[in-house]
CSV table of C-alpha atoms and ligand atoms in Angstrom, one decimal:
chain,number,residue,atom,x,y,z
M,1,MET,CA,0.0,0.0,0.0
M,2,ARG,CA,2.9,2.3,0.7
M,3,PRO,CA,6.0,2.0,-1.3
M,4,ASN,CA,8.6,3.4,1.0
M,5,GLY,CA,8.8,1.0,3.8
M,6,GLY,CA,6.5,-0.6,6.3
M,7,PRO,CA,7.0,-3.2,9.0
M,8,ARG,CA,9.2,-6.0,7.8
M,9,GLU,CA,10.4,-9.1,9.7
M,10,GLY,CA,7.7,-11.3,8.3
M,11,VAL,CA,4.7,-9.6,9.7
M,12,HIS,CA,1.4,-10.2,7.8
M,13,ASP,CA,0.9,-8.2,4.7
M,14,LEU,CA,-2.1,-6.4,6.2
M,15,VAL,CA,0.0,-5.2,9.2
M,16,ALA,CA,2.7,-4.1,6.8
M,17,ALA,CA,0.2,-2.3,4.6
M,18,ARG,CA,-1.4,-0.2,7.3
M,19,TYR,CA,-0.2,3.3,7.6
M,20,SER,CA,-1.6,6.7,8.4
M,21,PRO,CA,-1.7,8.9,5.3
M,22,ARG,CA,-2.4,12.6,5.2
M,23,ALA,CA,-3.0,12.6,1.5
M,24,PHE,CA,-6.5,11.3,0.6
M,25,ALA,CA,-8.0,10.6,-2.8
M,26,ASP,CA,-11.2,12.5,-3.7
M,27,ARG,CA,-13.2,9.3,-3.6
M,28,PRO,CA,-16.0,8.3,-1.2
M,29,ILE,CA,-16.0,5.1,0.8
M,30,ALA,CA,-19.0,2.9,-0.1
M,31,PRO,CA,-21.4,2.5,2.8
M,32,GLU,CA,-20.9,-1.2,2.7
M,33,LEU,CA,-17.1,-0.8,3.3
M,34,LEU,CA,-17.7,1.8,6.0
M,35,ARG,CA,-20.0,-0.7,7.7
M,36,ARG,CA,-17.3,-3.4,7.4
M,37,ILE,CA,-14.6,-1.2,8.9
M,38,PHE,CA,-16.8,-0.4,12.0
M,39,GLU,CA,-17.9,-4.0,12.1
M,40,ALA,CA,-14.2,-5.0,12.5
M,41,GLY,CA,-14.0,-2.5,15.4
M,42,ARG,CA,-17.1,-4.0,17.0
M,43,TRP,CA,-15.4,-7.4,17.0
M,44,ALA,CA,-12.4,-6.3,19.0
M,45,ALA,CA,-11.7,-7.8,22.4
M,46,SER,CA,-12.6,-5.8,25.5
M,47,ALA,CA,-12.4,-6.2,29.2
M,48,TYR,CA,-15.4,-8.2,30.5
M,49,ASN,CA,-16.7,-7.9,26.9
M,50,GLU,CA,-17.9,-4.4,27.9
M,51,GLN,CA,-17.5,-3.0,24.4
M,52,PRO,CA,-16.9,0.5,25.7
M,53,TRP,CA,-16.6,1.9,22.2
M,54,ARG,CA,-19.0,4.2,20.4
M,55,TRP,CA,-18.3,6.2,17.3
M,56,LEU,CA,-19.5,9.5,15.8
M,57,VAL,CA,-19.1,9.3,12.0
M,58,ALA,CA,-19.8,11.7,9.1
M,59,THR,CA,-18.9,11.2,5.5
M,60,ARG,CA,-17.8,14.2,3.5
M,61,ASP,CA,-21.1,14.5,1.6
M,62,GLU,CA,-22.9,14.8,5.0
M,63,GLU,CA,-21.7,18.4,5.1
M,64,THR,CA,-23.1,19.6,8.4
M,65,GLY,CA,-22.0,16.5,10.3
M,66,PHE,CA,-18.6,16.4,8.6
M,67,GLU,CA,-18.0,20.1,9.4
M,68,ARG,CA,-19.1,19.5,13.0
M,69,LEU,CA,-16.5,16.8,13.5
M,70,LEU,CA,-13.8,18.6,11.5
M,71,SER,CA,-14.2,21.7,13.6
M,72,THR,CA,-13.1,19.9,16.7
M,73,LEU,CA,-9.7,19.1,15.2
M,74,ILE,CA,-6.7,21.3,15.8
M,75,PRO,CA,-5.9,23.5,12.7
M,76,PHE,CA,-2.9,21.3,11.7
M,77,ASN,CA,-5.1,18.2,11.4
M,78,GLN,CA,-8.0,20.1,9.8
M,79,GLY,CA,-5.7,21.1,7.0
M,80,TRP,CA,-5.3,17.6,5.7
M,81,ALA,CA,-8.2,15.8,7.3
M,82,LYS,CA,-10.8,18.0,5.5
M,83,HIS,CA,-10.0,15.9,2.4
M,84,ALA,CA,-10.8,12.6,4.0
M,85,ALA,CA,-13.8,10.6,2.8
M,86,ALA,CA,-15.1,10.4,6.4
M,87,LEU,CA,-14.3,11.5,9.9
M,88,SER,CA,-15.0,9.8,13.1
M,89,ILE,CA,-14.6,10.4,16.8
M,90,SER,CA,-14.2,7.4,19.0
M,91,LEU,CA,-15.8,7.5,22.4
M,92,ALA,CA,-15.3,5.4,25.5
M,93,ARG,CA,-17.7,4.5,28.3
M,94,THR,CA,-15.4,5.0,31.2
M,95,SER,CA,-17.3,2.9,33.8
M,96,PHE,CA,-18.7,-0.6,33.6
M,97,GLU,CA,-22.4,-0.9,32.7
M,98,ARG,CA,-22.7,-3.9,35.0
M,99,ASN,CA,-21.6,-2.3,38.3
M,100,GLY,CA,-20.7,1.4,37.6
M,101,LYS,CA,-17.1,0.8,38.6
M,102,PRO,CA,-14.4,2.7,36.7
M,103,ASN,CA,-13.2,0.7,33.6
M,104,ARG,CA,-9.5,1.5,33.5
M,105,HIS,CA,-9.2,-0.4,30.2
M,106,ALA,CA,-11.8,1.5,28.4
M,107,PHE,CA,-9.4,3.6,26.3
M,108,HIS,CA,-7.2,0.5,25.7
M,109,ASP,CA,-10.2,-1.3,24.3
M,110,VAL,CA,-11.3,1.6,22.1
M,111,GLY,CA,-7.7,1.6,20.8
M,112,GLN,CA,-7.9,-2.1,20.1
M,113,ALA,CA,-11.1,-1.5,18.1
M,114,ALA,CA,-9.3,1.2,16.1
M,115,SER,CA,-6.5,-1.2,15.3
M,116,ASN,CA,-9.0,-3.7,14.0
M,117,MET,CA,-10.6,-1.0,11.9
M,118,ALA,CA,-7.2,0.0,10.5
M,119,ILE,CA,-6.4,-3.6,9.4
M,120,GLU,CA,-9.9,-4.1,8.0
M,121,ALA,CA,-9.6,-0.8,6.1
M,122,ALA,CA,-6.1,-1.8,4.8
M,123,ALA,CA,-7.5,-5.1,3.5
M,124,ASN,CA,-9.9,-3.0,1.4
M,125,GLY,CA,-7.3,-0.5,0.2
M,126,ILE,CA,-8.6,2.2,2.6
M,127,ALA,CA,-6.5,3.9,5.3
M,128,ILE,CA,-7.4,5.4,8.6
M,129,HIS,CA,-5.5,8.1,10.4
M,130,GLN,CA,-6.0,8.4,14.1
M,131,MET,CA,-5.6,11.8,15.8
M,132,ALA,CA,-5.0,13.0,19.3
M,133,GLY,CA,-5.1,16.5,17.9
M,134,PHE,CA,-8.7,17.4,18.6
M,135,ASP,CA,-10.5,19.1,21.4
M,136,PRO,CA,-12.4,16.6,23.6
M,137,ASP,CA,-13.9,19.5,25.6
M,138,LEU,CA,-15.3,21.0,22.5
M,139,VAL,CA,-16.9,17.6,21.7
M,140,ARG,CA,-18.5,17.6,25.1
M,141,GLU,CA,-19.5,21.3,25.0
M,142,ARG,CA,-21.3,20.7,21.7
M,143,GLY,CA,-23.3,17.9,23.2
M,144,LEU,CA,-21.8,15.3,21.0
M,145,VAL,CA,-21.1,12.9,23.8
M,146,ALA,CA,-23.5,11.4,26.4
M,147,PRO,CA,-22.7,11.6,30.1
M,148,GLY,CA,-20.4,8.7,31.2
M,149,PHE,CA,-18.5,8.8,27.9
M,150,GLU,CA,-15.3,10.4,26.9
M,151,ALA,CA,-14.0,11.3,23.5
M,152,VAL,CA,-10.9,9.2,22.8
M,153,ALA,CA,-9.5,10.0,19.3
M,154,ALA,CA,-10.5,11.5,16.0
M,155,ILE,CA,-10.1,9.3,13.0
M,156,ALA,CA,-9.9,10.2,9.3
M,157,LEU,CA,-10.8,7.5,6.8
M,158,GLY,CA,-10.3,7.4,3.1
M,159,TYR,CA,-8.5,6.0,0.1
M,160,PRO,CA,-4.8,7.1,0.2
M,161,GLY,CA,-4.1,10.0,-2.2
M,162,ASP,CA,-1.2,11.4,-4.1
M,163,PRO,CA,1.4,12.8,-1.8
M,164,ALA,CA,2.0,15.5,-4.4
M,165,SER,CA,-1.3,17.0,-3.3
M,166,LEU,CA,0.1,17.9,0.1
M,167,PRO,CA,2.0,21.1,1.0
M,168,ALA,CA,5.8,20.5,1.0
M,169,ASP,CA,6.3,19.9,4.7
M,170,LEU,CA,3.5,17.3,4.9
M,171,ARG,CA,4.6,15.7,1.6
M,172,GLU,CA,8.1,15.2,3.0
M,173,ARG,CA,6.6,13.5,6.1
M,174,GLU,CA,4.3,11.4,3.9
M,175,LEU,CA,7.2,10.0,1.9
M,176,ALA,CA,9.7,9.7,4.8
M,177,LEU,CA,10.8,6.2,5.7
M,178,ARG,CA,8.6,4.8,8.4
M,179,GLU,CA,10.6,4.0,11.5
M,180,ARG,CA,10.2,2.2,14.7
M,181,ARG,CA,12.3,1.5,17.8
M,182,PRO,CA,14.1,-1.8,17.5
M,183,LEU,CA,12.3,-4.8,19.0
M,184,ARG,CA,15.2,-5.2,21.5
M,185,ASP,CA,14.5,-1.9,23.0
M,186,VAL,CA,10.8,-2.6,23.7
M,187,VAL,CA,10.4,-6.3,24.4
M,188,PHE,CA,11.8,-7.4,27.8
M,189,GLY,CA,11.9,-10.6,29.6
M,190,ALA,CA,10.4,-10.6,33.1
M,191,SER,CA,12.7,-7.7,34.1
M,192,PHE,CA,12.2,-4.2,32.8
M,193,GLY,CA,15.0,-3.2,30.5
M,194,GLN,CA,16.4,-6.7,29.9
M,195,THR,CA,15.7,-7.6,26.3
M,196,ALA,CA,13.8,-10.9,25.8
M,197,GLY,CA,16.0,-13.6,24.2
M,198,PHE,CA,14.0,-13.8,21.0
M,199,ALA,CA,14.2,-10.1,20.5
M,200,ARG,CA,18.0,-9.7,20.9
M,201,ASP,CA,19.0,-9.5,17.3
M,202,ARG,CA,16.1,-7.3,16.1
X,1,FMN,C1,-3.7,7.9,19.2
X,1,FMN,C2,-3.0,8.5,18.0
X,1,FMN,C3,-3.0,9.9,17.9
X,1,FMN,C4,-2.4,10.5,16.8
X,1,FMN,N1,-2.5,11.8,16.6
X,1,FMN,C5,-2.2,12.3,15.4
X,1,FMN,C6,-2.5,13.7,15.1
X,1,FMN,O1,-3.1,14.4,15.9
X,1,FMN,N2,-2.1,14.2,13.9
X,1,FMN,C7,-1.4,13.4,13.0
X,1,FMN,O2,-1.1,14.0,11.9
X,1,FMN,N3,-1.1,12.1,13.2
X,1,FMN,C8,-1.5,11.6,14.4
X,1,FMN,N4,-1.3,10.2,14.6
X,1,FMN,C9,-0.6,9.4,13.6
X,1,FMN,C10,0.8,9.0,14.1
X,1,FMN,O3,1.7,10.1,14.0
X,1,FMN,C11,1.3,7.8,13.3
X,1,FMN,O4,0.5,6.7,13.6
X,1,FMN,C12,2.7,7.4,13.6
X,1,FMN,O5,3.6,8.4,13.1
X,1,FMN,C13,3.1,6.1,12.9
X,1,FMN,O6,2.9,6.2,11.5
X,1,FMN,P1,2.0,5.1,10.8
X,1,FMN,O7,0.6,5.1,11.5
X,1,FMN,O8,1.9,5.5,9.4
X,1,FMN,O9,2.7,3.8,11.0
X,1,FMN,C14,-1.8,9.6,15.8
X,1,FMN,C15,-1.8,8.2,15.9
X,1,FMN,C16,-2.4,7.7,17.0
X,1,FMN,C17,-2.4,6.2,17.2
């Protein structure tokens, strides 16, 4: 999906194909595919099967809704995300429905759902770009979230576009080699900081 490098080391093609573009093609996502992407999110694992996720979604042709979600993004993100085929804001229910106790894994589980969505999207030639750069207070102030829920992340969805359509600084970032910390720096044995044996040469 992206020519200049993705995860290697034998990970599945779909994991390798996923990336977060800022250039989007001027092409809508068919409702059936949108449904499939959120369906993949719905099938994520969650603590106690609480399924704390909810999503606000607007496609670009739903102008009022799209503008409503877009306007909660920081200006930097608005600049490129306005070209996405659809925008979403993920929400988490922060306490358990069963007993009202705080669910400290609610954000974790909403993130897992986003990862499922990203892989399902990649399998269909679509990309999602998650964003922390939005104003959750604005989402609340505008009454977009029910009590007991918190806005987690904004998400742009669309078919990847031509990096040439981006301003120079973003184009450079779009085409830069994707990098990650080496496995040996992040996977430990049972002691923090001591690389797991299988990760030593990676
Ligand atoms: C929770 C989260 C928040 C992010 N926030 C932003 C953001 O506000 N703006 C942006 O341009 N990219 C944002 N990103 C995208 C990351 O920068 C990107 O995932 C990272 O650089 C790795 O690139 P890749 O997804 O293409 O592998 C965010 C990603 C995640 C998962």
